[in-house]
XYZ file of C-alpha atoms in Angstrom:
674
model
C -205.328 174.308 53.574
C -203.875 176.210 56.504
C -200.975 173.674 56.477
C -200.215 174.290 52.945
C -200.296 178.115 53.379
C -198.007 177.716 56.374
C -195.591 175.638 54.515
C -195.561 178.045 51.600
C -194.928 180.909 53.954
C -192.028 179.016 55.568
C -190.526 178.177 52.173
C -190.733 181.810 51.140
C -189.026 182.900 54.431
C -186.372 180.290 54.010
C -185.604 181.264 50.432
C -185.467 185.033 51.326
C -183.154 184.055 54.382
C -180.928 181.960 52.091
C -180.658 184.639 49.539
C -179.526 187.047 52.146
C -176.715 184.702 53.266
C -175.849 183.851 49.725
C -175.244 187.401 48.743
C -174.032 188.708 52.136
C -171.451 186.056 52.824
C -170.099 185.105 49.394
C -166.837 183.638 50.783
C -168.293 182.291 54.069
C -169.193 178.826 54.873
C -172.740 179.924 55.309
C -172.882 180.639 51.625
C -172.491 176.930 50.801
C -175.214 176.069 53.303
C -177.515 178.655 51.720
C -176.782 177.471 48.247
C -177.448 173.698 49.212
C -180.650 174.761 50.833
C -181.981 176.517 47.813
C -181.080 173.607 45.564
C -182.889 171.157 47.932
C -186.063 173.263 47.731
C -186.063 172.522 44.032
C -188.915 174.003 42.033
C -190.418 175.512 45.111
C -187.582 178.057 45.099
C -187.521 178.549 41.192
C -190.419 180.990 41.180
C -188.951 183.059 44.032
C -185.424 182.986 42.505
C -186.740 184.261 39.095
C -187.173 187.782 40.414
C -183.497 187.803 41.527
C -182.441 187.262 37.851
C -183.232 190.889 37.196
C -180.632 191.946 39.735
C -177.286 192.191 37.813
C -175.303 191.860 41.087
C -177.108 188.570 42.164
C -178.235 187.089 38.989
C -175.020 184.965 38.291
C -175.292 183.355 41.758
C -178.972 182.721 41.277
C -178.236 181.224 37.799
C -175.935 178.756 39.295
C -178.530 177.624 41.824
C -180.943 177.159 39.038
C -178.351 175.112 37.110
C -177.935 172.856 40.082
C -181.699 172.368 40.364
C -181.747 171.280 36.811
C -185.456 170.983 36.208
C -187.506 172.114 33.336
C -188.926 174.930 35.388
C -185.391 176.334 36.295
C -184.487 176.115 32.602
C -187.628 178.031 31.553
C -186.816 180.749 34.143
C -183.291 181.052 32.887
C -184.495 181.234 29.246
C -187.004 183.923 29.974
C -184.254 186.099 31.556
C -182.513 186.295 28.109
C -184.981 189.083 27.135
C -182.454 191.946 27.582
C -179.859 190.739 25.001
C -176.974 191.408 27.296
C -174.100 189.608 25.481
C -172.291 188.615 28.707
C -175.510 187.445 30.221
C -176.281 185.420 27.034
C -173.006 183.543 27.367
C -173.664 182.827 31.018
C -177.167 181.424 30.211
C -175.765 179.434 27.365
C -173.416 177.764 29.697
C -176.018 177.144 32.415
C -178.581 175.768 30.024
C -176.127 173.470 28.354
C -175.199 172.103 31.778
C -178.755 171.452 32.644
C -179.118 169.273 29.552
C -182.117 167.183 28.445
C -184.456 168.780 31.003
C -183.994 172.032 29.161
C -184.838 170.696 25.656
C -188.754 171.247 25.814
C -188.470 174.853 27.310
C -185.788 175.604 24.662
C -187.935 174.387 21.811
C -190.716 176.483 23.179
C -188.262 179.405 23.262
C -187.751 178.970 19.505
C -191.379 179.999 18.950
C -191.424 183.052 21.133
C -191.195 186.513 19.467
C -188.161 187.622 21.335
C -185.170 187.393 19.062
C -182.594 187.008 21.898
C -184.478 184.018 23.321
C -184.706 182.464 19.950
C -180.955 182.852 19.385
C -180.147 181.311 22.749
C -182.589 178.480 22.363
C -181.144 177.538 18.871
C -177.566 177.667 20.163
C -178.091 175.596 23.238
C -180.167 172.927 21.563
C -177.150 171.975 19.334
C -174.948 171.557 22.361
C -177.266 169.338 24.323
C -177.259 166.784 21.445
C -180.860 165.579 21.942
C -182.472 164.179 18.797
C -185.809 165.528 20.040
C -184.577 169.041 19.004
C -184.127 168.113 15.293
C -187.828 168.507 14.216
C -188.342 171.755 16.174
C -185.084 173.238 14.588
C -186.043 172.216 11.064
C -189.588 173.899 11.506
C -187.808 177.053 12.865
C -186.153 177.367 9.459
C -189.533 178.317 8.021
C -189.951 181.479 10.139
C -186.675 182.384 11.775
C -184.974 185.655 10.780
C -181.533 185.821 9.197
C -179.560 185.819 12.433
C -181.644 183.240 14.179
C -181.547 180.955 11.020
C -177.664 180.981 11.196
C -177.729 179.599 14.838
C -180.508 177.022 13.927
C -178.393 175.738 10.930
C -175.282 175.631 13.099
C -177.219 173.425 15.661
C -178.508 171.162 12.935
C -174.854 170.637 12.034
C -173.816 169.826 15.549
C -176.721 167.252 15.730
C -175.525 165.800 12.327
C -179.266 165.996 11.422
C -179.731 163.983 8.205
C -183.371 164.848 8.320
C -182.428 168.534 7.565
C -180.440 167.777 4.357
C -183.213 168.451 1.900
C -184.420 171.504 3.669
C -180.782 172.906 3.876
C -180.307 172.141 0.142
C -183.499 174.110 -0.741
C -182.300 177.113 1.324
C -178.917 176.904 -0.412
C -180.641 176.975 -3.819
C -182.960 179.654 -3.005
C -182.496 183.166 -1.435
C -179.827 183.233 1.337
C -177.143 185.640 2.256
C -173.442 184.878 2.170
C -173.277 184.135 6.028
C -176.153 181.634 5.770
C -174.554 180.081 2.534
C -171.307 179.593 4.289
C -172.956 178.059 7.265
C -175.018 175.677 5.192
C -172.080 174.500 3.230
C -170.138 173.886 6.480
C -173.090 171.931 8.048
C -173.596 169.812 5.090
C -169.884 169.020 4.992
C -170.092 167.912 8.657
C -172.985 165.845 8.081
C -170.864 164.223 5.333
C -171.712 160.962 3.558
C -175.433 160.961 4.082
C -175.569 164.085 1.877
C -173.995 162.717 -1.127
C -176.933 161.146 -2.830
C -179.043 164.265 -2.268
C -176.235 166.444 -3.494
C -175.746 164.427 -6.713
C -179.432 164.663 -7.463
C -179.273 168.441 -6.905
C -176.373 168.829 -9.396
C -178.795 168.152 -12.211
C -180.141 171.702 -11.639
C -179.171 174.665 -13.813
C -178.427 177.318 -11.118
C -174.602 177.947 -11.609
C -174.056 179.418 -8.189
C -175.915 176.592 -6.419
C -173.952 173.996 -8.374
C -170.632 175.736 -7.361
C -171.586 175.506 -3.823
C -172.446 171.646 -4.155
C -169.113 170.993 -5.816
C -167.400 172.782 -3.036
C -169.381 170.593 -0.374
C -168.386 167.368 -2.271
C -164.836 168.340 -1.884
C -165.146 168.544 1.850
C -166.905 165.107 2.284
C -164.668 162.140 2.611
C -166.600 159.695 0.339
C -165.417 157.821 -2.755
C -168.718 158.547 -4.450
C -167.752 162.193 -4.786
C -164.665 161.595 -6.975
C -166.367 160.592 -10.349
C -168.729 163.551 -10.492
C -165.917 165.940 -9.645
C -163.753 164.452 -12.393
C -166.584 165.044 -14.812
C -166.499 168.722 -13.907
C -162.751 168.827 -14.161
C -163.266 168.122 -17.955
C -165.590 171.117 -18.236
C -164.417 174.233 -20.267
C -166.572 176.366 -18.081
C -164.419 177.643 -15.311
C -167.434 178.152 -13.063
C -167.342 174.350 -12.658
C -163.750 173.409 -13.230
C -162.201 175.774 -10.775
C -164.333 174.589 -7.739
C -163.724 171.046 -8.913
C -159.897 171.626 -8.926
C -160.120 172.851 -5.381
C -162.394 170.042 -4.367
C -160.198 167.146 -5.714
C -157.086 168.918 -4.335
C -158.427 167.697 -0.939
C -158.733 164.138 -2.013
C -155.462 162.135 -2.199
C -157.441 159.106 -3.094
C -158.038 160.705 -6.546
C -154.436 160.867 -7.355
C -154.327 157.757 -9.649
C -157.145 159.136 -11.817
C -155.499 162.534 -11.911
C -152.242 161.011 -13.093
C -154.039 159.137 -15.934
C -155.866 162.429 -16.748
C -152.514 164.007 -17.564
C -152.419 161.707 -20.543
C -155.959 162.395 -21.768
C -156.466 163.847 -25.300
C -158.621 166.516 -23.751
C -156.111 169.499 -23.219
C -158.610 171.213 -20.837
C -158.659 168.142 -18.756
C -154.939 167.661 -18.759
C -154.413 171.380 -17.688
C -156.924 171.010 -14.742
C -155.372 167.668 -13.683
C -152.036 169.405 -13.396
C -153.608 172.042 -11.336
C -155.124 169.331 -8.989
C -151.729 167.793 -8.621
C -150.245 171.026 -7.417
C -152.648 170.881 -4.654
C -152.226 167.157 -3.804
C -148.640 168.016 -2.957
C -147.493 164.333 -3.376
C -143.756 163.840 -3.908
C -144.514 160.754 -5.912
C -146.024 162.894 -8.637
C -142.611 164.801 -9.529
C -141.680 162.521 -12.420
C -145.129 162.637 -13.887
C -145.182 166.464 -13.557
C -141.732 166.783 -15.130
C -143.102 165.041 -18.221
C -146.139 167.250 -18.216
C -143.956 170.280 -18.135
C -143.103 169.441 -21.688
C -146.705 169.000 -22.808
C -147.472 170.485 -26.225
C -150.400 172.241 -24.702
C -149.131 175.549 -23.146
C -151.508 175.644 -20.127
C -150.812 172.016 -19.286
C -147.200 172.709 -19.084
C -147.695 175.840 -17.110
C -149.832 174.026 -14.593
C -147.427 171.281 -14.316
C -144.582 173.751 -13.521
C -146.665 175.457 -10.840
C -147.476 171.992 -9.413
C -143.708 171.279 -9.096
C -143.269 174.542 -7.152
C -146.222 173.418 -4.836
C -144.663 170.151 -4.108
C -141.388 171.921 -3.229
C -139.192 169.036 -2.482
C -135.528 168.706 -3.453
C -136.212 166.830 -6.770
C -139.009 169.249 -7.742
C -136.558 172.137 -7.073
C -133.788 170.452 -9.224
C -136.192 170.128 -12.098
C -137.437 173.636 -11.825
C -133.900 174.990 -11.883
C -133.313 172.969 -15.153
C -136.555 174.506 -16.471
C -135.137 177.911 -15.683
C -132.938 177.513 -18.729
C -135.825 177.112 -21.070
C -136.057 179.271 -24.226
C -139.841 179.534 -23.806
C -140.291 182.869 -21.997
C -143.926 182.171 -21.037
C -142.703 179.025 -19.210
C -139.850 180.874 -17.710
C -142.214 183.353 -16.126
C -144.155 180.432 -14.576
C -140.920 178.840 -13.337
C -140.044 182.063 -11.561
C -143.425 182.006 -9.870
C -143.078 178.236 -8.907
C -139.643 178.906 -7.427
C -141.005 181.825 -5.450
C -143.624 179.450 -3.891
C -140.791 177.024 -2.810
C -139.446 179.998 -0.812
C -136.620 178.987 1.445
C -135.917 175.662 -0.383
C -135.173 177.479 -3.668
C -132.890 180.209 -2.273
C -129.617 178.235 -2.513
C -129.956 176.915 -6.116
C -131.171 180.315 -7.255
C -128.110 182.090 -5.787
C -125.979 179.459 -7.520
C -127.662 180.523 -10.816
C -126.683 184.058 -10.358
C -123.284 183.102 -11.880
C -124.628 180.998 -14.801
C -123.151 181.663 -18.108
C -126.657 182.361 -19.573
C -127.694 185.951 -18.968
C -131.333 184.893 -19.240
C -130.868 182.395 -16.412
C -129.098 184.917 -14.238
C -132.033 187.400 -14.856
C -134.628 184.822 -14.102
C -132.853 183.699 -10.866
C -132.697 187.290 -9.742
C -136.403 187.955 -10.380
C -137.255 184.780 -8.498
C -135.100 185.857 -5.394
C -136.744 189.317 -5.493
C -140.225 187.649 -5.380
C -139.167 185.496 -2.358
C -138.187 188.804 -0.538
C -136.306 189.463 2.636
C -135.332 185.765 3.326
C -132.751 185.920 0.559
C -130.837 188.861 2.256
C -128.501 187.027 4.587
C -127.623 184.207 2.124
C -126.847 186.807 -0.579
C -124.557 188.713 1.781
C -122.712 185.497 2.492
C -122.446 184.817 -1.190
C -121.100 188.314 -1.804
C -118.119 187.715 0.579
C -116.736 185.168 -1.926
C -118.360 186.196 -5.097
C -117.035 187.626 -8.250
C -117.934 190.827 -10.076
C -120.757 189.162 -11.917
C -122.338 188.030 -8.682
C -121.853 191.438 -7.186
C -123.738 192.990 -10.194
C -126.684 190.648 -9.764
C -126.841 190.985 -5.999
C -126.663 194.762 -6.264
C -129.666 194.618 -8.612
C -131.546 192.352 -6.236
C -130.876 194.522 -3.151
C -132.048 197.635 -5.029
C -135.308 195.890 -5.929
C -135.855 194.547 -2.475
C -136.120 198.216 -1.360
C -136.560 199.156 2.305
C -136.713 195.599 3.615
C -132.988 195.213 2.942
C -132.020 198.402 4.825
C -131.463 196.994 8.358
C -128.962 194.373 7.082
C -127.265 196.845 4.876
C -126.770 199.123 7.877
C -125.057 196.269 9.722
C -122.617 195.951 6.894
C -121.314 199.419 7.546
C -119.674 197.855 10.770
C -117.823 195.225 8.760
C -114.080 195.255 8.328
C -114.260 194.192 4.712
C -114.073 197.321 2.523
C -115.899 195.493 -0.359
C -118.922 194.751 1.843
C -118.732 198.389 3.220
C -118.572 199.952 -0.252
C -121.458 197.625 -1.449
C -123.693 198.610 1.408
C -122.881 202.245 0.949
C -123.756 202.145 -2.824
C -127.099 200.402 -2.124
C -128.109 202.728 0.730
C -127.204 205.773 -1.408
C -129.366 204.544 -4.238
C -132.254 203.747 -1.845
C -132.041 207.174 -0.296
C -132.963 208.618 -3.713
C -135.953 206.357 -3.866
C -137.374 206.781 -0.371
C -136.674 208.301 3.101
C -136.437 204.891 4.742
C -132.623 204.842 5.098
C -132.587 208.183 6.770
C -134.046 206.913 10.077
C -131.522 204.001 10.259
C -128.558 206.263 9.332
C -129.522 208.803 12.054
C -129.677 205.948 14.584
C -126.215 204.770 13.599
C -124.848 208.370 13.859
C -126.262 208.902 17.289
C -125.932 205.354 18.793
C -123.087 203.499 17.216
C -120.061 203.637 19.448
C -117.588 203.610 16.566
C -116.678 206.856 14.872
C -115.677 205.147 11.554
C -119.072 203.788 11.303
C -120.607 207.106 12.026
C -118.486 208.755 9.389
C -119.769 206.196 6.810
C -123.351 206.872 7.777
C -122.688 210.676 7.393
C -120.961 210.068 4.104
C -124.049 208.235 2.723
C -126.437 211.046 3.802
C -124.189 213.641 2.165
C -124.059 211.671 -1.131
C -127.752 212.350 -1.548
C -127.194 215.874 -2.233
C -129.715 218.540 -0.831
C -132.332 215.850 -0.004
C -131.142 215.366 3.492
C -129.438 218.663 3.968
C -131.758 219.743 6.733
C -130.958 216.619 8.734
C -127.110 217.298 8.393
C -127.847 220.909 9.384
C -129.255 219.832 12.700
C -125.964 218.103 13.517
C -124.197 221.406 13.205
C -126.064 222.420 16.453
C -125.148 219.373 18.454
C -123.099 220.026 21.768
C -120.604 217.234 20.988
C -117.845 218.831 18.837
C -117.262 215.566 16.766
C -120.818 215.601 15.490
C -120.539 219.123 14.255
C -117.224 218.351 12.571
C -118.784 215.248 10.921
C -121.697 217.365 9.704
C -119.488 220.137 8.465
C -117.363 217.753 6.471
C -120.558 215.921 5.035
C -122.172 219.197 3.886
C -118.947 220.296 2.314
C -118.759 217.020 0.375
C -122.056 217.935 -1.430
C -120.114 220.621 -3.144
C -120.836 224.428 -4.169
C -124.267 223.392 -5.500
C -125.600 223.123 -1.959
C -124.597 226.681 -0.997
C -127.939 228.388 -1.735
C -130.058 225.884 0.189
C -127.541 225.790 2.957
C -127.537 229.686 3.445
C -131.335 229.640 3.309
C -131.384 227.137 6.311
C -128.778 229.641 8.050
C -131.188 232.497 7.508
C -134.249 230.646 8.913
C -132.747 228.536 11.627
C -131.045 229.099 15.013
C -127.346 228.660 14.595
C -125.625 227.766 18.091
C -122.090 227.383 16.582
C -121.674 229.901 13.708
C -117.981 229.255 13.335
C -119.011 225.806 11.770
C -120.852 227.572 8.971
C -117.727 229.291 7.829
C -115.789 226.000 8.397
C -118.262 224.057 6.180
C -117.555 226.619 3.279
C -113.752 226.416 3.804
C -113.938 222.679 3.460
C -115.587 222.972 0.175
C -112.323 224.511 -1.128
C -111.422 226.982 -3.964
C -114.080 225.651 -6.323
C -116.792 227.201 -4.185
C -115.227 230.721 -4.119
C -117.200 232.201 -7.106
C -120.541 230.977 -5.617
C -119.641 232.263 -2.054
C -118.649 235.729 -3.505
C -122.120 236.192 -4.731
C -123.396 236.477 -1.122
C -120.874 239.323 -0.089
C -123.598 241.880 -0.817
C -126.434 239.908 0.843
C -128.888 241.851 2.937
C -128.260 239.610 5.913
C -125.056 240.446 7.731
C -124.697 236.899 9.099
C -124.657 235.565 5.471
C -122.067 238.048 4.484
C -119.891 237.140 7.429
C -120.424 233.290 6.987
C -119.373 233.400 3.283
C -116.389 235.695 3.730
C -115.237 233.715 6.713
C -115.388 230.553 4.693
C -113.031 232.023 2.174
C -110.514 233.340 4.629
C -110.349 229.867 6.397
C -109.197 228.250 3.013
C -105.825 229.690 3.397
C -103.256 229.881 0.532
C -105.276 227.632 -1.658
C -107.769 230.311 -2.064
C -105.492 233.128 -2.914
C -104.944 232.385 -6.624
C -108.549 231.936 -7.674
C -109.507 234.946 -5.544
C -106.746 237.083 -7.234
C -108.087 235.972 -10.654
C -111.537 237.165 -9.638
C -110.219 240.435 -8.365
C -108.291 241.132 -11.494
C -111.452 240.732 -13.562
C -113.652 242.884 -11.269
C -114.290 246.409 -12.765
C -116.734 247.828 -10.286
C -114.608 249.700 -7.594
C -116.886 249.016 -4.746
C -116.969 245.160 -5.400
C -113.301 245.117 -5.921
C -112.638 246.825 -2.578
C -114.804 244.173 -0.818
C -112.865 241.393 -2.570
C -109.628 242.984 -1.475
C -110.761 243.096 2.112
C -111.493 239.337 1.929
C -107.932 238.643 0.552
C -106.367 240.877 3.229
C -108.499 239.123 5.945
C -107.293 235.767 4.538
C -103.694 236.699 4.606
C -103.982 238.310 8.004
C -105.493 235.242 9.621
C -103.378 232.671 7.842
C -101.101 230.703 10.182
C -98.836 227.926 8.715
C -99.463 224.493 10.138
C -96.674 223.530 12.446
C -94.777 226.589 11.345
C -94.122 225.121 7.860
C -94.671 226.584 4.420
C -94.731 224.752 1.237
C -93.216 226.346 -1.843
C -96.788 226.359 -3.345
C -97.903 228.315 -0.215
C -95.173 230.860 -0.826
C -96.058 231.441 -4.413
C -99.710 232.063 -3.415
C -98.590 234.377 -0.541
C -96.189 236.337 -2.972
C -99.070 236.709 -5.436
C -101.521 237.978 -2.827
C -99.109 240.427 -1.443
C -98.152 241.740 -4.836
C -101.803 242.303 -5.659
C -102.368 244.095 -2.455
C -99.167 246.335 -3.107
C -100.435 247.259 -6.569
C -103.950 248.010 -5.343
C -102.522 250.229 -2.276
C -100.819 252.384 -4.787
C -104.179 253.365 -6.197
C -106.022 253.796 -2.869
C -103.503 254.814 -0.275
C -101.865 253.105 2.763
C -104.890 253.935 5.152
C -106.812 250.994 3.893
C -104.178 248.570 5.237
C -102.837 250.099 8.379
C -105.239 248.493 10.779
C -104.242 245.066 9.583
C -100.511 245.430 10.514
C -99.358 243.047 13.260
C -96.198 242.301 15.039
C -94.896 238.871 14.023
C -91.736 237.157 15.295
C -88.399 238.482 14.109
C -87.144 235.076 12.983
C -90.195 234.598 10.916
C -89.973 238.245 9.533
C -86.420 237.635 8.464
C -87.234 234.336 6.780
C -90.273 235.642 4.927
C -88.384 238.718 3.844
C -85.487 236.673 2.381
C -87.876 234.520 0.498
C -90.243 237.012 -0.901
C -87.713 239.814 -1.309
C -90.212 242.131 0.257
C -90.011 244.726 3.074
C -91.904 244.021 6.289
C -94.248 246.996 5.699
C -95.411 245.286 2.462
C -96.232 241.856 4.098
C -99.683 241.370 5.542
C -99.604 237.772 6.703
C -97.839 237.207 10.080
C -97.771 234.902 12.850
C -98.370 235.769 16.358
C -95.230 236.393 18.262
C -95.530 233.365 20.500
C -92.069 231.864 19.653
C -89.755 231.018 22.457
C -86.196 232.241 22.297
C -84.236 230.362 19.674
C -87.506 228.978 17.890
C -88.358 232.074 15.693
C -88.221 230.239 12.428
C -90.551 229.087 9.616
C -89.589 225.986 7.756
C -90.048 226.118 3.865
C -90.788 222.785 2.376
C -89.930 222.416 -1.249
C -92.559 220.370 -3.011
């Protein structure tokens, strides 16, 4: 007795000492010695080690020791530690118990009957992995009392064990109340058990529950057994889609049924023929092409349509060729199915479809276009290549396709802006403009081109596209007017002016509400719009914002002689004295600031200048010289003489003058007769 107590004390001391070494020196050679010592002690150490499983820092090392001991007792201790439900710890225990193997079976079966759900789930999962037939009876009994989650694990393990004894029980569960997860698991497990299930399933098919029978048909489709084909063929003849649809799916997994299905295409029953064609589309056999081509001309509409879809699913070259022929059909219902079938062929159909874009028959061109649109972005590059050598008819169809493809085509269209081929550039520009009206997607890409592309011609094309959308992207262009780099400001200036006078109200509203770092570009933008914008700009000469008045007046003065005639017409028709005086001031400012480019004047410029000066002289007679005195400037003698001779006016009546920066002998202005 004393000896036993002494030995027990020594063992406890050794276990405690080994545990200290095991945890204190995890990477030292003493760790291995301590580990092996605990394993040698076997079940004597198990009870002592059990308490360490509650310590999260030590429990993984302890579980490894218990795994190496590999006894029923060590398995039982590990199972009992699953009470907490810690997911990570459950995975560790699953691994340890599976490694222990058969000695763990009885403790695990006992675990199935505990009241702790976490232990039940762990036990059910591990029993399936150990692959011991002793587990089957206990697992089947557990189906009677397990909750939903535990039941799924139990069913899974029965499947891993290929437990034929459970077939009847599982079929009963499938026919009764069970949730979708359980049903899915049962169907998979019965499919894994395979051929031994067939007779029981065929008996169960005599029942009346529709949902249950659909599940059974699905299981038969997953079992590789010739006995399943005949009953599935019978359901293929059913007019009830609850049965025919799962039968189609099931037979589609059975290449050995092909001969029967081919014969079925000749059957008098149109429903059977239709369903056989559907099955053939799933069997994907190249050998069936000729049979399907004949079925495409079946007098029954649904049989023909299913045969067409089957050709698309087969997708080989011969199937594609026959579908392209069917694209010419006069039956519009068939044509719609052909388009869908070609879409399913995807890459394989692109080349023949593109060729059909130039077909003489407009219906064929239209159907080919719709099929390419359904295929999607994969068609973009081949279409661009076709466009390089295509005629106007091809371009028309390709344009339609790109417009329908929408944003997915934008990145490739943006790349075309860098091409040298003007036709490709114009094509991309037109599509991008069209897309810009539909959505904002092109804007991001166009802004990226403007900011990142190193080539200014490409930047200009991008700006042009943005400006072509009108006020939609006006705010984006306005931001470029504040860029530090002058070329960006110039591009934006030109782009906004291209939008025309209709954009002036919105543009000025942005000027009022936004910071303007380079105000001279506002006036410059207006000047680029040309004389057609004058009447709109003059509306803002009385605006309450001084900056708006200056921008609009400045825009007119920068237009030069081209603005004189329309401005003079407006002045002539103005009756209100105050307004007329403001208009005259604009005209005077225009003349005063005008500088002939390269010291050259066209005859048209001279006519405009003469008209403006004449108007000012007549107006001065009514209001006196004081209005004009501050606009007098000293301009070169050579220029003065030339202008006086041309205009037959005295210097005091001429308001436009160049700065006297001429060098000796260069004081001349050349008049170009155009």
